[in-house]
Amino acid sequence: MKIGIVCYPTFGGSGVLATELGKALADKGHLVHFITYQQPVRLDTFHPNIFYHEVAVPTYPLFDFPPYESALASTMVDIILNKELDLLHVHYAIPHASAAFMAQQIARSKGIEVPFITTLHGTDITLVGRDKTYEPVVTFSMNNSNAVTAVSENLKEETERHFDITQEIQVITNFVDLERFQYLDKEHFKKIIAPEGQKILAHVSNFRKVKRVQDAIEAFAKIRKEVPAKLLMIGDGPERVNMEQLCRDLGTCDDISFLGRQDKMEELLSIADLFLLPSEYESFGLAALEAMACRVPVISSNAGGIPEINIDGHTGFLSNVGDVNALAANSLKLLKDEKLLNEFKENALAHAKTFDIKYIIPQYEALYTKVLEEVKVA
Ligand code: GMT
């Protein structure tokens, strides 16, 4: 098949997932055309079946807000016509689904029928999409997609609860590439971070408010009073400056490293003993799944779809959003008991294996085939 993938190209989970999906589809022989405003971060190697088309948004003195959605729709039309796409798969509803609807209408006016599939990722529904600024457009473009998928049962429920949705939502969960995300022996690296054998905790996010990064730092301040430990803060975003200040206020800077954005996540995760995910909401929590694939148990909140990935008392522990004492206590249960920690590490890996990319790609391929058959019949 010739598949157009539209996503945010940055470090966010939806872009990562869309890029990994495109790479896996290309490995299976499909031709994949990425249509984004920048090269997706995980699209880092040449593949003969992958093509990248940059959406240029020319500025003009009249434009206080350059019309990205129109530029995106026009680029989609160009690729549909010239690369003979079979279908479009857009990740994150805003503004990708409405741009795809527009591109579909334009192609139809030229006698070409191209279905589009919308995959909902989280904040496009729970945070931004529900706002009345966007809601009518999001509802319309979901209902007019040829198929809609959500990355967790929780996100499906949230969408059905908050939108007047007539389109059926299929859950196709996020996945992990277990060949890339696996435990790697990085003892030498571990010794640099934790020279006296301290335990290592990790947090990975885009440092937005929804991640409640402050809970990870406050919990860590409690943990290190009882167990010698280091915290790796990986990623970057609007809250980072405040979080560095919080470390200074708490006097914990010596034991916390802010590493910024990193590419070799599997190497960093491999030296961690625990992964902290205190988010206010996660539709899924892809970062936690990647940690689990590297044998790292997860200490998290119980928000959104997290309980579908992190099994309480088995792959980690869950607690209510904002309960810093519980985050610390749950971490200490494992950090103080080597045998239990090792058991949880094995459980985390075993559970991550159920999200193996090899089980998920065929689900997308089956959906593509179904949608193409429906379009043929109509
Ligand atoms: O929250 C983020 O890190 C970014 C956001 C995005 O849209 O890129 O992530 C969302 O999609 C990910 C991939 O499906 C999910 O794993 C995240 O849980 C989800 N984030 C939220 O729901 C807050």
mmCIF file of C-alpha atoms and ligand atoms in Angstrom:
data_model
loop_
_atom_site.group_PDB
_atom_site.id
_atom_site.type_symbol
_atom_site.label_atom_id
_atom_site.label_comp_id
_atom_site.label_asym_id
_atom_site.label_seq_id
_atom_site.Cartn_x
_atom_site.Cartn_y
_atom_site.Cartn_z
ATOM 1 C CA MET A 1 0.000 0.000 0.000
ATOM 2 C CA LYS A 2 0.974 3.626 -0.413
ATOM 3 C CA ILE A 3 0.299 5.302 2.898
ATOM 4 C CA GLY A 4 0.522 8.985 3.824
ATOM 5 C CA ILE A 5 1.299 9.564 7.520
ATOM 6 C CA VAL A 6 0.667 12.942 9.090
ATOM 7 C CA CYS A 7 1.921 13.654 12.604
ATOM 8 C CA TYR A 8 3.692 16.139 14.842
ATOM 9 C CA PRO A 9 7.386 15.620 14.154
ATOM 10 C CA THR A 10 8.650 16.615 17.612
ATOM 11 C CA PHE A 11 9.474 14.571 20.715
ATOM 12 C CA GLY A 12 5.793 14.038 21.722
ATOM 13 C CA GLY A 13 4.478 10.502 22.052
ATOM 14 C CA SER A 14 2.062 10.795 19.123
ATOM 15 C CA GLY A 15 4.853 11.739 16.692
ATOM 16 C CA VAL A 16 7.118 9.011 18.043
ATOM 17 C CA LEU A 17 4.389 6.416 17.678
ATOM 18 C CA ALA A 18 3.440 7.548 14.164
ATOM 19 C CA THR A 19 7.075 7.467 13.054
ATOM 20 C CA GLU A 20 7.694 4.002 14.493
ATOM 21 C CA LEU A 21 4.501 2.803 12.805
ATOM 22 C CA GLY A 22 5.637 4.219 9.451
ATOM 23 C CA LYS A 23 9.075 2.601 9.803
ATOM 24 C CA ALA A 24 7.537 -0.771 10.611
ATOM 25 C CA LEU A 25 5.106 -0.529 7.682
ATOM 26 C CA ALA A 26 8.008 0.347 5.378
ATOM 27 C CA ASP A 27 9.885 -2.732 6.644
ATOM 28 C CA LYS A 28 6.893 -4.795 5.587
ATOM 29 C CA GLY A 29 7.095 -3.424 2.042
ATOM 30 C CA HIS A 30 4.558 -0.591 2.144
ATOM 31 C CA LEU A 31 5.531 2.781 0.702
ATOM 32 C CA VAL A 32 5.234 5.374 3.448
ATOM 33 C CA HIS A 33 5.050 9.123 2.852
ATOM 34 C CA PHE A 34 5.507 11.285 5.951
ATOM 35 C CA ILE A 35 3.860 14.688 5.585
ATOM 36 C CA THR A 36 4.992 17.049 8.368
ATOM 37 C CA TYR A 37 6.492 20.508 8.855
ATOM 38 C CA GLN A 38 9.833 19.086 9.979
ATOM 39 C CA GLN A 39 11.632 15.766 9.721
ATOM 40 C CA PRO A 40 10.200 13.532 12.485
ATOM 41 C CA VAL A 41 12.787 13.033 15.253
ATOM 42 C CA ARG A 42 12.729 9.260 15.099
ATOM 43 C CA LEU A 43 13.027 9.245 11.306
ATOM 44 C CA ASP A 44 16.778 9.124 11.544
ATOM 45 C CA THR A 45 17.927 6.576 8.972
ATOM 46 C CA PHE A 46 17.511 6.074 5.236
ATOM 47 C CA HIS A 47 14.903 3.554 4.162
ATOM 48 C CA PRO A 48 14.097 2.957 0.487
ATOM 49 C CA ASN A 49 10.353 2.744 1.226
ATOM 50 C CA ILE A 50 10.138 5.953 3.256
ATOM 51 C CA PHE A 51 9.640 9.421 1.838
ATOM 52 C CA TYR A 52 9.472 12.675 3.725
ATOM 53 C CA HIS A 53 7.533 15.691 2.434
ATOM 54 C CA GLU A 54 7.969 18.951 4.275
ATOM 55 C CA VAL A 55 4.960 21.211 4.631
ATOM 56 C CA ALA A 56 6.149 24.728 3.883
ATOM 57 C CA VAL A 57 4.067 27.532 5.352
ATOM 58 C CA PRO A 58 5.000 30.732 3.536
ATOM 59 C CA THR A 59 4.593 33.886 5.566
ATOM 60 C CA TYR A 60 2.939 37.038 4.319
ATOM 61 C CA PRO A 61 2.616 40.396 6.104
ATOM 62 C CA LEU A 62 -1.137 39.890 6.368
ATOM 63 C CA PHE A 63 -0.718 36.616 8.266
ATOM 64 C CA ASP A 64 -0.453 37.124 11.995
ATOM 65 C CA PHE A 65 -1.091 33.376 12.079
ATOM 66 C CA PRO A 66 0.292 31.561 9.001
ATOM 67 C CA PRO A 67 -2.437 29.118 7.859
ATOM 68 C CA TYR A 68 -0.687 25.784 8.529
ATOM 69 C CA GLU A 69 -3.852 23.753 8.080
ATOM 70 C CA SER A 70 -4.346 25.021 4.515
ATOM 71 C CA ALA A 71 -0.683 24.426 3.667
ATOM 72 C CA LEU A 72 -0.931 20.910 5.121
ATOM 73 C CA ALA A 73 -4.126 20.099 3.181
ATOM 74 C CA SER A 74 -2.574 21.388 -0.043
ATOM 75 C CA THR A 75 0.563 19.281 0.533
ATOM 76 C CA MET A 76 -1.613 16.228 1.201
ATOM 77 C CA VAL A 77 -3.446 16.834 -2.088
ATOM 78 C CA ASP A 78 -0.141 17.110 -3.922
ATOM 79 C CA ILE A 79 1.087 13.797 -2.470
ATOM 80 C CA ILE A 80 -2.256 12.059 -3.038
ATOM 81 C CA LEU A 81 -2.235 13.048 -6.701
ATOM 82 C CA ASN A 82 1.438 12.666 -7.527
ATOM 83 C CA LYS A 83 2.352 9.660 -5.381
ATOM 84 C CA GLU A 84 -0.996 7.943 -5.879
ATOM 85 C CA LEU A 85 -1.639 7.375 -2.189
ATOM 86 C CA ASP A 86 -4.080 4.653 -1.206
ATOM 87 C CA LEU A 87 -4.895 6.242 2.117
ATOM 88 C CA LEU A 88 -3.971 8.843 4.703
ATOM 89 C CA HIS A 89 -3.360 8.040 8.357
ATOM 90 C CA VAL A 90 -3.351 11.128 10.561
ATOM 91 C CA HIS A 91 -2.089 11.119 14.144
ATOM 92 C CA TYR A 92 -3.470 13.671 16.621
ATOM 93 C CA ALA A 93 -6.823 15.113 15.572
ATOM 94 C CA ILE A 94 -5.935 18.819 15.601
ATOM 95 C CA PRO A 95 -5.526 20.058 12.886
ATOM 96 C CA HIS A 96 -4.594 16.886 11.037
ATOM 97 C CA ALA A 97 -8.054 15.326 10.790
ATOM 98 C CA SER A 98 -9.737 18.459 9.471
ATOM 99 C CA ALA A 99 -6.870 19.043 7.010
ATOM 100 C CA ALA A 100 -7.263 15.435 5.836
ATOM 101 C CA PHE A 101 -11.021 15.969 5.383
ATOM 102 C CA MET A 102 -10.279 19.029 3.248
ATOM 103 C CA ALA A 103 -7.662 17.114 1.193
ATOM 104 C CA GLN A 104 -10.108 14.244 0.716
ATOM 105 C CA GLN A 105 -12.777 16.628 -0.598
ATOM 106 C CA ILE A 106 -10.336 18.261 -3.013
ATOM 107 C CA ALA A 107 -9.122 14.870 -4.303
ATOM 108 C CA ARG A 108 -12.761 13.762 -4.686
ATOM 109 C CA SER A 109 -13.465 16.846 -6.806
ATOM 110 C CA LYS A 110 -10.771 15.505 -9.138
ATOM 111 C CA GLY A 111 -12.295 12.028 -9.253
ATOM 112 C CA ILE A 112 -9.905 10.438 -6.748
ATOM 113 C CA GLU A 113 -11.148 8.732 -3.612
ATOM 114 C CA VAL A 114 -8.704 8.565 -0.696
ATOM 115 C CA PRO A 115 -9.894 7.427 2.723
ATOM 116 C CA PHE A 116 -8.365 8.829 5.906
ATOM 117 C CA ILE A 117 -7.942 7.266 9.316
ATOM 118 C CA THR A 118 -7.644 9.405 12.435
ATOM 119 C CA THR A 119 -5.733 8.118 15.445
ATOM 120 C CA LEU A 120 -6.517 9.945 18.688
ATOM 121 C CA HIS A 121 -3.591 10.243 21.056
ATOM 122 C CA GLY A 122 -4.746 12.057 24.182
ATOM 123 C CA THR A 123 -4.541 15.787 24.605
ATOM 124 C CA ASP A 124 -6.201 16.246 21.184
ATOM 125 C CA ILE A 125 -9.300 14.974 23.025
ATOM 126 C CA THR A 126 -8.851 15.468 26.742
ATOM 127 C CA LEU A 127 -7.195 18.868 26.903
ATOM 128 C CA VAL A 128 -7.204 20.864 23.678
ATOM 129 C CA GLY A 129 -9.915 19.199 21.606
ATOM 130 C CA ARG A 130 -12.633 19.611 24.229
ATOM 131 C CA ASP A 131 -12.152 23.354 24.357
ATOM 132 C CA LYS A 132 -14.987 25.052 22.512
ATOM 133 C CA THR A 133 -12.421 26.803 20.322
ATOM 134 C CA TYR A 134 -11.791 23.474 18.593
ATOM 135 C CA GLU A 135 -14.582 21.080 19.610
ATOM 136 C CA PRO A 136 -16.933 21.512 16.593
ATOM 137 C CA VAL A 137 -14.081 20.953 14.130
ATOM 138 C CA VAL A 138 -12.731 17.953 16.063
ATOM 139 C CA THR A 139 -16.183 16.354 16.335
ATOM 140 C CA PHE A 140 -16.914 16.909 12.647
ATOM 141 C CA SER A 141 -13.581 15.579 11.446
ATOM 142 C CA MET A 142 -13.751 12.492 13.688
ATOM 143 C CA ASN A 143 -17.280 11.728 12.471
ATOM 144 C CA ASN A 144 -16.189 12.176 8.868
ATOM 145 C CA SER A 145 -13.015 10.089 9.114
ATOM 146 C CA ASN A 146 -13.255 6.731 7.364
ATOM 147 C CA ALA A 147 -12.090 5.175 10.644
ATOM 148 C CA VAL A 148 -11.087 6.434 14.072
ATOM 149 C CA THR A 149 -8.726 4.661 16.440
ATOM 150 C CA ALA A 150 -7.727 5.434 20.020
ATOM 151 C CA VAL A 151 -4.522 4.332 21.721
ATOM 152 C CA SER A 152 -6.232 2.992 24.877
ATOM 153 C CA GLU A 153 -9.625 1.936 26.187
ATOM 154 C CA ASN A 154 -9.548 4.955 28.473
ATOM 155 C CA LEU A 155 -9.099 7.361 25.565
ATOM 156 C CA LYS A 156 -11.968 5.721 23.690
ATOM 157 C CA GLU A 157 -14.199 6.154 26.771
ATOM 158 C CA GLU A 158 -13.099 9.780 27.252
ATOM 159 C CA THR A 159 -13.855 10.559 23.598
ATOM 160 C CA GLU A 160 -17.287 8.953 23.751
ATOM 161 C CA ARG A 161 -18.024 10.751 27.029
ATOM 162 C CA HIS A 162 -17.082 14.229 25.855
ATOM 163 C CA PHE A 163 -17.930 14.292 22.148
ATOM 164 C CA ASP A 164 -21.085 13.676 20.167
ATOM 165 C CA ILE A 165 -19.384 10.953 18.202
ATOM 166 C CA THR A 166 -21.263 8.827 15.693
ATOM 167 C CA GLN A 167 -18.167 7.096 14.321
ATOM 168 C CA GLU A 168 -17.130 3.839 15.957
ATOM 169 C CA ILE A 169 -13.780 4.059 17.746
ATOM 170 C CA GLN A 170 -11.450 1.077 17.494
ATOM 171 C CA VAL A 171 -8.794 0.692 20.161
ATOM 172 C CA ILE A 172 -5.394 -0.130 18.726
ATOM 173 C CA THR A 173 -2.964 0.273 21.572
ATOM 174 C CA ASN A 174 0.437 1.866 21.329
ATOM 175 C CA PHE A 175 3.358 -0.499 20.975
ATOM 176 C CA VAL A 176 7.062 -0.838 21.614
ATOM 177 C CA ASP A 177 9.866 -2.094 19.408
ATOM 178 C CA LEU A 178 11.450 -4.705 21.678
ATOM 179 C CA GLU A 179 14.483 -5.032 19.441
ATOM 180 C CA ARG A 180 15.383 -1.442 20.172
ATOM 181 C CA PHE A 181 13.968 -1.055 23.685
ATOM 182 C CA GLN A 182 15.621 -3.785 25.678
ATOM 183 C CA TYR A 183 17.892 -3.960 28.689
ATOM 184 C CA LEU A 184 21.477 -3.183 27.662
ATOM 185 C CA ASP A 185 24.448 -3.712 29.916
ATOM 186 C CA LYS A 186 25.636 -0.147 30.543
ATOM 187 C CA GLU A 187 27.446 -0.752 33.856
ATOM 188 C CA HIS A 188 30.242 1.695 32.998
ATOM 189 C CA PHE A 189 27.691 4.401 32.368
ATOM 190 C CA LYS A 190 25.822 3.513 35.568
ATOM 191 C CA LYS A 191 29.060 3.937 37.542
ATOM 192 C CA ILE A 192 29.463 7.479 36.240
ATOM 193 C CA ILE A 193 25.951 8.470 37.340
ATOM 194 C CA ALA A 194 25.916 6.485 40.575
ATOM 195 C CA PRO A 195 29.553 5.848 41.596
ATOM 196 C CA GLU A 196 28.645 4.508 45.034
ATOM 197 C CA GLY A 197 26.007 2.139 43.741
ATOM 198 C CA GLN A 198 23.105 4.497 44.455
ATOM 199 C CA LYS A 199 19.719 3.520 43.038
ATOM 200 C CA ILE A 200 18.761 5.345 39.835
ATOM 201 C CA LEU A 201 15.308 6.731 39.134
ATOM 202 C CA ALA A 202 14.277 8.207 35.791
ATOM 203 C CA HIS A 203 11.567 10.508 34.517
ATOM 204 C CA VAL A 204 10.987 11.186 30.829
ATOM 205 C CA SER A 205 8.546 13.782 29.542
ATOM 206 C CA ASN A 206 8.021 17.003 27.645
ATOM 207 C CA PHE A 207 7.895 18.894 30.972
ATOM 208 C CA ARG A 208 4.387 20.211 30.424
ATOM 209 C CA LYS A 209 2.095 20.953 33.372
ATOM 210 C CA VAL A 210 0.016 17.832 32.658
ATOM 211 C CA LYS A 211 3.098 15.726 33.563
ATOM 212 C CA ARG A 212 3.236 17.030 37.170
ATOM 213 C CA VAL A 213 7.024 16.861 37.069
ATOM 214 C CA GLN A 214 7.129 18.585 40.474
ATOM 215 C CA ASP A 215 5.646 15.428 42.038
ATOM 216 C CA ALA A 216 8.580 13.377 40.750
ATOM 217 C CA ILE A 217 11.065 15.842 42.236
ATOM 218 C CA GLU A 218 9.255 16.166 45.563
ATOM 219 C CA ALA A 219 8.887 12.395 45.847
ATOM 220 C CA PHE A 220 12.584 11.989 45.076
ATOM 221 C CA ALA A 221 13.479 14.405 47.902
ATOM 222 C CA LYS A 222 11.664 12.046 50.290
ATOM 223 C CA ILE A 223 13.153 8.899 48.751
ATOM 224 C CA ARG A 224 16.777 10.045 49.018
ATOM 225 C CA LYS A 225 16.333 10.683 52.746
ATOM 226 C CA GLU A 226 15.978 6.911 53.160
ATOM 227 C CA VAL A 227 17.889 5.365 50.257
ATOM 228 C CA PRO A 228 20.960 6.745 48.471
ATOM 229 C CA ALA A 229 19.616 7.571 45.028
ATOM 230 C CA LYS A 230 20.032 9.619 41.848
ATOM 231 C CA LEU A 231 17.321 10.999 39.591
ATOM 232 C CA LEU A 232 17.644 11.397 35.817
ATOM 233 C CA MET A 233 15.287 14.015 34.367
ATOM 234 C CA ILE A 234 15.112 13.413 30.629
ATOM 235 C CA GLY A 235 13.373 15.712 28.152
ATOM 236 C CA ASP A 236 12.666 19.386 27.964
ATOM 237 C CA GLY A 237 9.735 21.752 27.968
ATOM 238 C CA PRO A 238 8.022 24.727 29.584
ATOM 239 C CA GLU A 239 8.289 23.538 33.214
ATOM 240 C CA ARG A 240 11.994 22.694 33.145
ATOM 241 C CA VAL A 241 13.177 26.040 34.516
ATOM 242 C CA ASN A 242 10.714 25.820 37.411
ATOM 243 C CA MET A 243 11.778 22.249 38.105
ATOM 244 C CA GLU A 244 15.459 23.187 38.275
ATOM 245 C CA GLN A 245 14.480 25.918 40.735
ATOM 246 C CA LEU A 246 12.495 23.394 42.784
ATOM 247 C CA CYS A 247 15.614 21.206 43.078
ATOM 248 C CA ARG A 248 17.573 24.197 44.340
ATOM 249 C CA ASP A 249 14.817 25.016 46.856
ATOM 250 C CA LEU A 250 14.773 21.422 48.086
ATOM 251 C CA GLY A 251 18.579 21.181 48.136
ATOM 252 C CA THR A 252 18.558 18.061 45.962
ATOM 253 C CA CYS A 253 20.455 19.346 42.908
ATOM 254 C CA ASP A 254 23.542 17.223 43.591
ATOM 255 C CA ASP A 255 21.536 14.078 43.050
ATOM 256 C CA ILE A 256 19.448 15.164 40.090
ATOM 257 C CA SER A 257 20.681 15.432 36.496
ATOM 258 C CA PHE A 258 18.631 17.322 33.935
ATOM 259 C CA LEU A 259 19.755 15.698 30.708
ATOM 260 C CA GLY A 260 17.496 17.477 28.215
ATOM 261 C CA ARG A 261 16.343 15.662 25.098
ATOM 262 C CA GLN A 262 18.095 12.392 24.404
ATOM 263 C CA ASP A 263 18.118 10.036 21.450
ATOM 264 C CA LYS A 264 19.530 6.856 22.953
ATOM 265 C CA MET A 265 16.674 6.379 25.381
ATOM 266 C CA GLU A 266 17.188 2.623 25.621
ATOM 267 C CA GLU A 267 20.709 3.179 27.018
ATOM 268 C CA LEU A 268 19.527 5.615 29.675
ATOM 269 C CA LEU A 269 16.525 3.518 30.644
ATOM 270 C CA SER A 270 18.763 0.461 30.990
ATOM 271 C CA ILE A 271 20.600 1.991 33.951
ATOM 272 C CA ALA A 272 17.406 2.944 35.797
ATOM 273 C CA ASP A 273 15.898 0.989 38.694
ATOM 274 C CA LEU A 274 12.553 2.806 38.641
ATOM 275 C CA PHE A 275 10.603 5.031 36.256
ATOM 276 C CA LEU A 276 8.467 7.858 37.703
ATOM 277 C CA LEU A 277 5.299 8.952 35.870
ATOM 278 C CA PRO A 278 3.156 11.155 38.140
ATOM 279 C CA SER A 279 1.009 12.646 35.302
ATOM 280 C CA GLU A 280 -2.316 14.370 35.789
ATOM 281 C CA TYR A 281 -3.452 12.506 32.679
ATOM 282 C CA GLU A 282 -1.985 10.077 30.165
ATOM 283 C CA SER A 283 -4.073 8.436 27.496
ATOM 284 C CA PHE A 284 -1.453 5.683 27.444
ATOM 285 C CA GLY A 285 2.014 6.579 28.728
ATOM 286 C CA LEU A 286 4.310 5.446 25.925
ATOM 287 C CA ALA A 287 7.389 6.566 27.879
ATOM 288 C CA ALA A 288 6.451 4.141 30.684
ATOM 289 C CA LEU A 289 6.025 1.276 28.230
ATOM 290 C CA GLU A 290 9.477 1.942 26.737
ATOM 291 C CA ALA A 291 10.917 1.908 30.269
ATOM 292 C CA MET A 292 9.194 -1.387 31.057
ATOM 293 C CA ALA A 293 10.638 -2.910 27.890
ATOM 294 C CA CYS A 294 14.071 -2.062 29.348
ATOM 295 C CA ARG A 295 13.090 -3.919 32.570
ATOM 296 C CA VAL A 296 12.221 -0.833 34.588
ATOM 297 C CA PRO A 297 9.214 -0.963 36.973
ATOM 298 C CA VAL A 298 6.947 2.095 36.950
ATOM 299 C CA ILE A 299 5.840 4.202 39.899
ATOM 300 C CA SER A 300 2.955 6.235 38.539
ATOM 301 C CA SER A 301 -0.328 7.955 39.082
ATOM 302 C CA ASN A 302 -3.480 6.040 38.244
ATOM 303 C CA ALA A 303 -4.665 8.619 35.710
ATOM 304 C CA GLY A 304 -6.294 7.873 32.344
ATOM 305 C CA GLY A 305 -4.940 4.853 30.527
ATOM 306 C CA ILE A 306 -1.902 4.319 32.777
ATOM 307 C CA PRO A 307 -3.517 1.357 34.619
ATOM 308 C CA GLU A 308 -3.788 -0.424 31.248
ATOM 309 C CA ILE A 309 0.012 -0.410 31.018
ATOM 310 C CA ASN A 310 1.277 -0.334 34.591
ATOM 311 C CA ILE A 311 -0.292 -3.124 36.612
ATOM 312 C CA ASP A 312 -0.542 -2.145 40.279
ATOM 313 C CA GLY A 313 1.502 -4.403 42.556
ATOM 314 C CA HIS A 314 2.962 -6.304 39.605
ATOM 315 C CA THR A 315 4.847 -4.088 37.123
ATOM 316 C CA GLY A 316 4.980 -1.146 39.531
ATOM 317 C CA PHE A 317 2.637 0.772 41.800
ATOM 318 C CA LEU A 318 -0.167 3.251 41.151
ATOM 319 C CA SER A 319 -1.451 6.079 43.359
ATOM 320 C CA ASN A 320 -3.813 9.034 43.124
ATOM 321 C CA VAL A 321 -2.694 12.078 41.147
ATOM 322 C CA GLY A 322 -0.721 14.469 43.348
ATOM 323 C CA ASP A 323 -0.134 11.998 46.193
ATOM 324 C CA VAL A 324 3.608 12.605 46.577
ATOM 325 C CA ASN A 325 3.807 10.604 49.819
ATOM 326 C CA ALA A 326 2.407 7.546 48.041
ATOM 327 C CA LEU A 327 4.840 7.980 45.130
ATOM 328 C CA ALA A 328 7.740 8.029 47.583
ATOM 329 C CA ALA A 329 6.410 5.153 49.709
ATOM 330 C CA ASN A 330 5.740 3.008 46.631
ATOM 331 C CA SER A 331 9.240 3.686 45.298
ATOM 332 C CA LEU A 332 10.791 2.803 48.659
ATOM 333 C CA LYS A 333 8.903 -0.515 48.825
ATOM 334 C CA LEU A 334 10.921 -1.629 45.790
ATOM 335 C CA LEU A 335 14.170 0.213 46.409
ATOM 336 C CA LYS A 336 14.503 -1.317 49.893
ATOM 337 C CA ASP A 337 13.796 -4.869 48.769
ATOM 338 C CA GLU A 338 16.209 -6.120 46.107
ATOM 339 C CA LYS A 339 14.345 -9.385 45.607
ATOM 340 C CA LEU A 340 11.006 -7.639 45.083
ATOM 341 C CA LEU A 341 12.637 -5.075 42.792
ATOM 342 C CA ASN A 342 14.051 -7.829 40.602
ATOM 343 C CA GLU A 343 10.683 -9.576 40.519
ATOM 344 C CA PHE A 344 9.002 -6.344 39.382
ATOM 345 C CA LYS A 345 11.702 -5.811 36.749
ATOM 346 C CA GLU A 346 10.884 -9.204 35.228
ATOM 347 C CA ASN A 347 7.133 -8.504 35.448
ATOM 348 C CA ALA A 348 7.592 -5.131 33.741
ATOM 349 C CA LEU A 349 9.433 -6.735 30.839
ATOM 350 C CA ALA A 350 6.915 -9.574 30.529
ATOM 351 C CA HIS A 351 4.003 -7.126 30.415
ATOM 352 C CA ALA A 352 5.779 -4.843 27.926
ATOM 353 C CA LYS A 353 6.114 -7.861 25.631
ATOM 354 C CA THR A 354 2.314 -7.973 25.272
ATOM 355 C CA PHE A 355 2.599 -4.586 23.496
ATOM 356 C CA ASP A 356 5.200 -5.877 21.027
ATOM 357 C CA ILE A 357 5.080 -3.980 17.734
ATOM 358 C CA LYS A 358 4.660 -7.297 15.922
ATOM 359 C CA TYR A 359 1.154 -7.718 17.370
ATOM 360 C CA ILE A 360 0.029 -4.169 16.613
ATOM 361 C CA ILE A 361 1.161 -3.524 13.026
ATOM 362 C CA PRO A 362 -1.127 -6.260 11.619
ATOM 363 C CA GLN A 363 -4.063 -4.553 13.372
ATOM 364 C CA TYR A 364 -3.366 -1.336 11.474
ATOM 365 C CA GLU A 365 -2.863 -3.227 8.223
ATOM 366 C CA ALA A 366 -6.204 -5.017 8.704
ATOM 367 C CA LEU A 367 -7.897 -1.671 9.346
ATOM 368 C CA TYR A 368 -6.339 -0.160 6.197
ATOM 369 C CA THR A 369 -7.573 -3.116 4.129
ATOM 370 C CA LYS A 370 -11.087 -2.855 5.596
ATOM 371 C CA VAL A 371 -11.295 0.875 4.929
ATOM 372 C CA LEU A 372 -10.041 0.466 1.345
ATOM 373 C CA GLU A 373 -12.619 -2.268 0.697
ATOM 374 C CA GLU A 374 -15.400 -0.055 2.089
ATOM 375 C CA VAL A 375 -14.355 2.787 -0.207
ATOM 376 C CA LYS A 376 -14.305 0.412 -3.222
ATOM 377 C CA VAL A 377 -17.813 -0.834 -2.477
ATOM 378 C CA ALA A 378 -19.314 2.640 -1.959
HETATM 379 O O1 GMT B 1 1.802 14.052 26.508
HETATM 380 C C1 GMT B 1 2.718 13.910 25.704
HETATM 381 O O2 GMT B 1 3.814 13.483 26.026
HETATM 382 C C2 GMT B 1 2.523 14.251 24.280
HETATM 383 C C3 GMT B 1 1.309 13.594 23.721
HETATM 384 C C4 GMT B 1 1.328 13.684 22.215
HETATM 385 O O3 GMT B 1 0.264 13.891 21.689
HETATM 386 O O4 GMT B 1 2.347 13.512 21.575
HETATM 387 O O5 GMT B 1 1.244 12.243 24.168
HETATM 388 C C5 GMT B 1 0.004 11.595 24.060
HETATM 389 O O6 GMT B 1 0.159 10.548 23.095
HETATM 390 C C6 GMT B 1 1.073 9.505 23.488
HETATM 391 C C7 GMT B 1 1.185 8.512 22.336
HETATM 392 O O7 GMT B 1 -0.054 7.964 22.020
HETATM 393 C C8 GMT B 1 0.582 8.858 24.778
HETATM 394 O O8 GMT B 1 1.476 7.842 25.175
HETATM 395 C C9 GMT B 1 0.505 9.929 25.888
HETATM 396 O O9 GMT B 1 -0.036 9.326 27.052
HETATM 397 C C10 GMT B 1 -0.414 11.054 25.434
HETATM 398 N N1 GMT B 1 -0.358 12.138 26.413
HETATM 399 C C11 GMT B 1 -1.417 12.500 27.135
HETATM 400 O O10 GMT B 1 -2.496 11.939 27.062
HETATM 401 C C12 GMT B 1 -1.193 13.619 28.096
#
